[in-house]
PDB file of C-alpha atoms in Angstrom:
ATOM      1  CA  UNK A  16     102.695  41.737 107.093  1.00  0.00           C
ATOM      2  CA  UNK A  17     100.092  39.032 107.412  1.00  0.00           C
ATOM      3  CA  UNK A  18     100.467  37.004 104.202  1.00  0.00           C
ATOM      4  CA  UNK A  19     103.328  34.736 102.976  1.00  0.00           C
ATOM      5  CA  UNK A  20     105.934  36.560 101.157  1.00  0.00           C
ATOM      6  CA  UNK A  21     107.751  34.878  98.302  1.00  0.00           C
ATOM      7  CA  UNK A  22     110.561  36.760  96.429  1.00  0.00           C
ATOM      8  CA  UNK A  23     112.246  35.837  93.195  1.00  0.00           C
ATOM      9  CA  UNK A  24     116.011  35.920  93.019  1.00  0.00           C
ATOM     10  CA  UNK A  25     115.751  39.410  91.229  1.00  0.00           C
ATOM     11  CA  UNK A  26     113.334  40.687  93.857  1.00  0.00           C
ATOM     12  CA  UNK A  27     115.826  39.671  96.552  1.00  0.00           C
ATOM     13  CA  UNK A  28     118.528  41.730  94.801  1.00  0.00           C
ATOM     14  CA  UNK A  29     116.328  44.825  94.838  1.00  0.00           C
ATOM     15  CA  UNK A  30     115.441  44.230  98.572  1.00  0.00           C
ATOM     16  CA  UNK A  31     119.184  43.757  99.352  1.00  0.00           C
ATOM     17  CA  UNK A  32     119.786  47.095  97.735  1.00  0.00           C
ATOM     18  CA  UNK A  33     117.190  48.738  99.892  1.00  0.00           C
ATOM     19  CA  UNK A  34     118.180  47.015 103.030  1.00  0.00           C
ATOM     20  CA  UNK A  35     121.610  48.319 102.438  1.00  0.00           C
ATOM     21  CA  UNK A  36     120.555  51.931 102.104  1.00  0.00           C
ATOM     22  CA  UNK A  37     117.162  53.476 102.232  1.00  0.00           C
ATOM     23  CA  UNK A  38     115.363  55.339 101.045  1.00  0.00           C
ATOM     24  CA  UNK A  39     116.314  55.155  97.444  1.00  0.00           C
ATOM     25  CA  UNK A  40     114.947  56.482  94.110  1.00  0.00           C
ATOM     26  CA  UNK A  41     114.448  54.196  91.195  1.00  0.00           C
ATOM     27  CA  UNK A  42     117.457  55.697  89.474  1.00  0.00           C
ATOM     28  CA  UNK A  43     119.643  55.260  92.542  1.00  0.00           C
ATOM     29  CA  UNK A  44     118.643  51.560  92.463  1.00  0.00           C
ATOM     30  CA  UNK A  45     119.455  51.323  88.686  1.00  0.00           C
ATOM     31  CA  UNK A  46     122.832  52.875  89.225  1.00  0.00           C
ATOM     32  CA  UNK A  47     123.496  50.479  92.084  1.00  0.00           C
ATOM     33  CA  UNK A  48     122.317  47.276  90.540  1.00  0.00           C
ATOM     34  CA  UNK A  49     123.142  47.824  86.777  1.00  0.00           C
ATOM     35  CA  UNK A  50     126.839  46.941  86.986  1.00  0.00           C
ATOM     36  CA  UNK A  51     126.237  43.548  88.528  1.00  0.00           C
ATOM     37  CA  UNK A  52     122.990  42.790  86.825  1.00  0.00           C
ATOM     38  CA  UNK A  53     122.869  44.560  83.553  1.00  0.00           C
ATOM     39  CA  UNK A  54     119.381  45.728  84.331  1.00  0.00           C
ATOM     40  CA  UNK A  55     117.923  48.767  82.673  1.00  0.00           C
ATOM     41  CA  UNK A  56     115.439  51.207  84.368  1.00  0.00           C
ATOM     42  CA  UNK A  57     112.379  49.272  82.935  1.00  0.00           C
ATOM     43  CA  UNK A  58     113.525  46.036  84.632  1.00  0.00           C
ATOM     44  CA  UNK A  59     113.947  47.808  88.047  1.00  0.00           C
ATOM     45  CA  UNK A  60     110.594  49.568  87.590  1.00  0.00           C
ATOM     46  CA  UNK A  61     108.795  46.242  86.840  1.00  0.00           C
ATOM     47  CA  UNK A  62     110.305  44.411  89.856  1.00  0.00           C
ATOM     48  CA  UNK A  63     109.760  47.362  92.333  1.00  0.00           C
ATOM     49  CA  UNK A  64     106.175  47.464  91.101  1.00  0.00           C
ATOM     50  CA  UNK A  65     105.918  43.589  91.956  1.00  0.00           C
ATOM     51  CA  UNK A  66     107.501  44.281  95.364  1.00  0.00           C
ATOM     52  CA  UNK A  67     104.987  46.985  96.034  1.00  0.00           C
ATOM     53  CA  UNK A  68     102.104  44.759  95.113  1.00  0.00           C
ATOM     54  CA  UNK A  69     103.588  42.171  97.533  1.00  0.00           C
ATOM     55  CA  UNK A  70     103.797  44.656 100.330  1.00  0.00           C
ATOM     56  CA  UNK A  71     107.471  44.364 100.624  1.00  0.00           C
ATOM     57  CA  UNK A  72     108.324  47.890  99.399  1.00  0.00           C
ATOM     58  CA  UNK A  73     106.641  51.169 100.060  1.00  0.00           C
ATOM     59  CA  UNK A  74     107.497  54.756  98.993  1.00  0.00           C
ATOM     60  CA  UNK A  75     106.983  58.429  99.882  1.00  0.00           C
ATOM     61  CA  UNK A  76     106.826  61.200  97.437  1.00  0.00           C
ATOM     62  CA  UNK A  77     110.089  63.002  97.520  1.00  0.00           C
ATOM     63  CA  UNK A  78     110.156  66.067  95.420  1.00  0.00           C
ATOM     64  CA  UNK A  79     110.895  64.932  91.932  1.00  0.00           C
ATOM     65  CA  UNK A  80     111.087  61.244  92.485  1.00  0.00           C
ATOM     66  CA  UNK A  81     109.482  58.622  94.836  1.00  0.00           C
ATOM     67  CA  UNK A  82     111.770  57.469  97.635  1.00  0.00           C
ATOM     68  CA  UNK A  83     111.513  53.616  98.157  1.00  0.00           C
ATOM     69  CA  UNK A  84     112.118  51.753 101.420  1.00  0.00           C
ATOM     70  CA  UNK A  85     111.557  48.199 102.525  1.00  0.00           C
ATOM     71  CA  UNK A  86     108.372  47.466 104.347  1.00  0.00           C
ATOM     72  CA  UNK A  87     109.719  44.306 105.744  1.00  0.00           C
ATOM     73  CA  UNK A  88     112.981  43.526 107.478  1.00  0.00           C
ATOM     74  CA  UNK A  89     115.616  41.248 106.024  1.00  0.00           C
ATOM     75  CA  UNK A  90     115.099  38.916 108.995  1.00  0.00           C
ATOM     76  CA  UNK A  91     111.302  38.822 108.440  1.00  0.00           C
ATOM     77  CA  UNK A  92     111.876  38.035 104.719  1.00  0.00           C
ATOM     78  CA  UNK A  93     114.473  35.337 105.497  1.00  0.00           C
ATOM     79  CA  UNK A  94     112.240  33.624 108.013  1.00  0.00           C
ATOM     80  CA  UNK A  95     109.234  33.534 105.769  1.00  0.00           C
ATOM     81  CA  UNK A  96     111.355  32.170 102.848  1.00  0.00           C
ATOM     82  CA  UNK A  97     112.909  29.594 105.181  1.00  0.00           C
ATOM     83  CA  UNK A  98     109.558  28.503 106.510  1.00  0.00           C
ATOM     84  CA  UNK A  99     108.221  28.158 102.981  1.00  0.00           C
ATOM     85  CA  UNK A 100     111.264  26.016 101.876  1.00  0.00           C
ATOM     86  CA  UNK A 101     110.990  23.850 105.048  1.00  0.00           C
ATOM     87  CA  UNK A 102     107.315  23.059 104.327  1.00  0.00           C
ATOM     88  CA  UNK A 103     107.459  22.746 100.585  1.00  0.00           C
ATOM     89  CA  UNK A 104     110.639  20.691 100.292  1.00  0.00           C
ATOM     90  CA  UNK A 105     111.187  19.009 103.624  1.00  0.00           C
ATOM     91  CA  UNK A 106     107.579  18.417 104.793  1.00  0.00           C
ATOM     92  CA  UNK A 107     108.209  20.805 107.774  1.00  0.00           C
ATOM     93  CA  UNK A 108     111.170  18.602 109.148  1.00  0.00           C
ATOM     94  CA  UNK A 109     114.095  20.645 110.329  1.00  0.00           C
ATOM     95  CA  UNK A 110     116.071  17.438 110.931  1.00  0.00           C
ATOM     96  CA  UNK A 111     115.464  16.244 107.337  1.00  0.00           C
ATOM     97  CA  UNK A 112     116.661  19.626 106.050  1.00  0.00           C
ATOM     98  CA  UNK A 113     119.914  19.645 108.170  1.00  0.00           C
ATOM     99  CA  UNK A 114     120.554  15.906 107.213  1.00  0.00           C
ATOM    100  CA  UNK A 115     120.161  16.738 103.559  1.00  0.00           C
ATOM    101  CA  UNK A 116     122.706  19.604 103.910  1.00  0.00           C
ATOM    102  CA  UNK A 117     125.099  17.418 105.879  1.00  0.00           C
ATOM    103  CA  UNK A 118     124.878  14.564 103.365  1.00  0.00           C
ATOM    104  CA  UNK A 119     124.996  16.851 100.296  1.00  0.00           C
ATOM    105  CA  UNK A 120     127.824  19.158 101.039  1.00  0.00           C
ATOM    106  CA  UNK A 121     129.086  18.078 104.373  1.00  0.00           C
ATOM    107  CA  UNK A 122     129.383  20.415 107.418  1.00  0.00           C
ATOM    108  CA  UNK A 123     132.591  22.231 108.353  1.00  0.00           C
ATOM    109  CA  UNK A 124     133.707  22.523 111.955  1.00  0.00           C
ATOM    110  CA  UNK A 125     132.320  26.029 111.906  1.00  0.00           C
ATOM    111  CA  UNK A 126     129.020  24.917 110.672  1.00  0.00           C
ATOM    112  CA  UNK A 127     128.845  22.351 113.408  1.00  0.00           C
ATOM    113  CA  UNK A 128     129.744  24.850 116.094  1.00  0.00           C
ATOM    114  CA  UNK A 129     127.083  27.279 114.816  1.00  0.00           C
ATOM    115  CA  UNK A 130     124.460  24.505 114.771  1.00  0.00           C
ATOM    116  CA  UNK A 131     125.456  23.524 118.316  1.00  0.00           C
ATOM    117  CA  UNK A 132     125.052  27.147 119.478  1.00  0.00           C
ATOM    118  CA  UNK A 133     121.639  27.281 117.770  1.00  0.00           C
ATOM    119  CA  UNK A 134     120.517  24.170 119.515  1.00  0.00           C
ATOM    120  CA  UNK A 135     121.688  25.233 122.878  1.00  0.00           C
ATOM    121  CA  UNK A 136     119.922  28.550 122.486  1.00  0.00           C
ATOM    122  CA  UNK A 137     116.755  26.563 121.480  1.00  0.00           C
ATOM    123  CA  UNK A 138     117.165  24.243 124.377  1.00  0.00           C
ATOM    124  CA  UNK A 139     117.341  27.221 126.665  1.00  0.00           C
ATOM    125  CA  UNK A 140     113.951  28.479 125.468  1.00  0.00           C
ATOM    126  CA  UNK A 141     112.204  25.152 126.113  1.00  0.00           C
ATOM    127  CA  UNK A 142     113.423  24.987 129.840  1.00  0.00           C
TER     128      UNK A 142
END
């Protein structure tokens, strides 16, 4: 996928549904998502159409219904969204983003341990 992907909150829910289990028909997605979202078939159809246009979802013909699957992994989508946020909001500065999180909500001991592990891993790549 060459272009930048940007997903709305609702599109993320569709993608999470497909990352959890694929392939799925539209009606399987409606049954899965409706209890938590209240969405009807028309809403799911609209959002899946948008995801197809973005290249995030594809389908194969499956007898009576199309079978939809993600065209991008969750990790790829998360990386693209994170890069977009980093550049739009923090002018590309990872330090500014982490500082904002630390100042805004604080960091737990677990958060600090995870960040330390990430930094050590990154340091190992640079050597």
